[in-house]
Amino acid sequence: DQQVKQNSPSLSVQEGRISILNCDYTNSMFDYFLWYKKYPAEGPTFLISISSIKDKNEDGRFTVFLNKSAKHLSLHIVPSQPGDSAVYFCAATSRGGGSNYKLTFGKGTLLTVNP
Amino acid sequence: NAGVTQTPKFQVLKTGQSMTLQCAQDMNHEYMSWYRQDPGMGLRLIHYSVGAGITDQGEVPNGYNVSRSTTEDFPLRLLSAAPSQTSVYFCASSYRGDRVGYTFGSGTRLTVV
């Protein structure tokens, strides 16, 4: 039973355009969501996060939107750059009771930004 | 600051052999976890620890053991390697209540033949 779903295995966009990566979750207990970026032969690196009390969080070119009623979040990258080409993982956790030590990951989306 | 250090980076084992994947962090993080990454499967939690002396199972714990005798170290032991354990293993650590999530090591690529 996959609790965090990234239904698009890959996405290709042109440099300078917007990249939109999507993520759906099924567990209503999840209250904190994170995006990680992973280059080949490296570990994932934290990109941006959002708490369930917010519906938007921005950090430079990266914005995460959360729609709790739809159990859906998306990562927007504007403008996209070739260096953004990587696998992006959506992750979720339940922080109620301090249980933020367990992250549940989606399968990832390979983003390719073409020059 | 070295962050999260994993050794070895690559390893080939024969079926039935045992080995320990090492993980060390120098950030005084309370939480540490082991994940495995398989093609098309994302990252799956194997075992985790919320502090020295405290460990628990994650989503895919079978065939693996962990212990946490110090805050810094969280080794992962493969008891009797099987081809199904061929994977890339990532160790990660975090402060308790850290809002930026885990810091990951660079991974150990394990092949079991």
PDB file of N, CA and C in Angstrom, chain B residues 8 10-14 17 19 109-113:
ATOM      1  N   PRO B   8      31.530   0.963   3.305  1.00  0.00           N
ATOM      2  CA  PRO B   8      32.243   1.372   2.098  1.00  0.00           C
ATOM      3  C   PRO B   8      31.292   2.025   1.099  1.00  0.00           C
ATOM      4  N   PHE B  10      31.257   0.988  -2.154  1.00  0.00           N
ATOM      5  CA  PHE B  10      30.867  -0.134  -3.011  1.00  0.00           C
ATOM      6  C   PHE B  10      31.245  -1.434  -2.299  1.00  0.00           C
ATOM      7  N   GLN B  11      30.442  -2.469  -2.534  1.00  0.00           N
ATOM      8  CA  GLN B  11      30.742  -3.775  -1.944  1.00  0.00           C
ATOM      9  C   GLN B  11      30.075  -4.853  -2.778  1.00  0.00           C
ATOM     10  N   VAL B  12      30.824  -5.936  -3.016  1.00  0.00           N
ATOM     11  CA  VAL B  12      30.273  -7.122  -3.655  1.00  0.00           C
ATOM     12  C   VAL B  12      30.369  -8.262  -2.655  1.00  0.00           C
ATOM     13  N   LEU B  13      29.247  -8.922  -2.417  1.00  0.00           N
ATOM     14  CA  LEU B  13      29.199 -10.039  -1.476  1.00  0.00           C
ATOM     15  C   LEU B  13      28.719 -11.290  -2.189  1.00  0.00           C
ATOM     16  N   LYS B  14      29.123 -12.420  -1.662  1.00  0.00           N
ATOM     17  CA  LYS B  14      28.560 -13.669  -2.136  1.00  0.00           C
ATOM     18  C   LYS B  14      27.345 -14.012  -1.274  1.00  0.00           C
ATOM     19  N   GLN B  17      27.153 -14.563   2.760  1.00  0.00           N
ATOM     20  CA  GLN B  17      28.142 -13.820   3.530  1.00  0.00           C
ATOM     21  C   GLN B  17      27.442 -12.769   4.388  1.00  0.00           C
ATOM     22  N   MET B  19      28.042  -8.906   6.460  1.00  0.00           N
ATOM     23  CA  MET B  19      28.877  -7.715   6.477  1.00  0.00           C
ATOM     24  C   MET B  19      28.159  -6.604   7.227  1.00  0.00           C
ATOM     25  N   ARG B 109      26.728   1.192  -2.430  1.00  0.00           N
ATOM     26  CA  ARG B 109      26.143   0.349  -3.471  1.00  0.00           C
ATOM     27  C   ARG B 109      26.563  -1.090  -3.216  1.00  0.00           C
ATOM     28  N   LEU B 110      25.602  -1.939  -2.896  1.00  0.00           N
ATOM     29  CA  LEU B 110      25.873  -3.330  -2.549  1.00  0.00           C
ATOM     30  C   LEU B 110      25.339  -4.258  -3.627  1.00  0.00           C
ATOM     31  N   THR B 111      26.199  -5.184  -4.051  1.00  0.00           N
ATOM     32  CA  THR B 111      25.795  -6.220  -5.000  1.00  0.00           C
ATOM     33  C   THR B 111      26.005  -7.578  -4.346  1.00  0.00           C
ATOM     34  N   VAL B 112      24.969  -8.394  -4.347  1.00  0.00           N
ATOM     35  CA  VAL B 112      25.076  -9.747  -3.797  1.00  0.00           C
ATOM     36  C   VAL B 112      24.948 -10.730  -4.962  1.00  0.00           C
ATOM     37  N   VAL B 113      25.995 -11.543  -5.124  1.00  0.00           N
ATOM     38  CA  VAL B 113      26.016 -12.475  -6.266  1.00  0.00           C
ATOM     39  C   VAL B 113      25.844 -13.921  -5.797  1.00  0.00           C
TER      40      VAL B 113
END
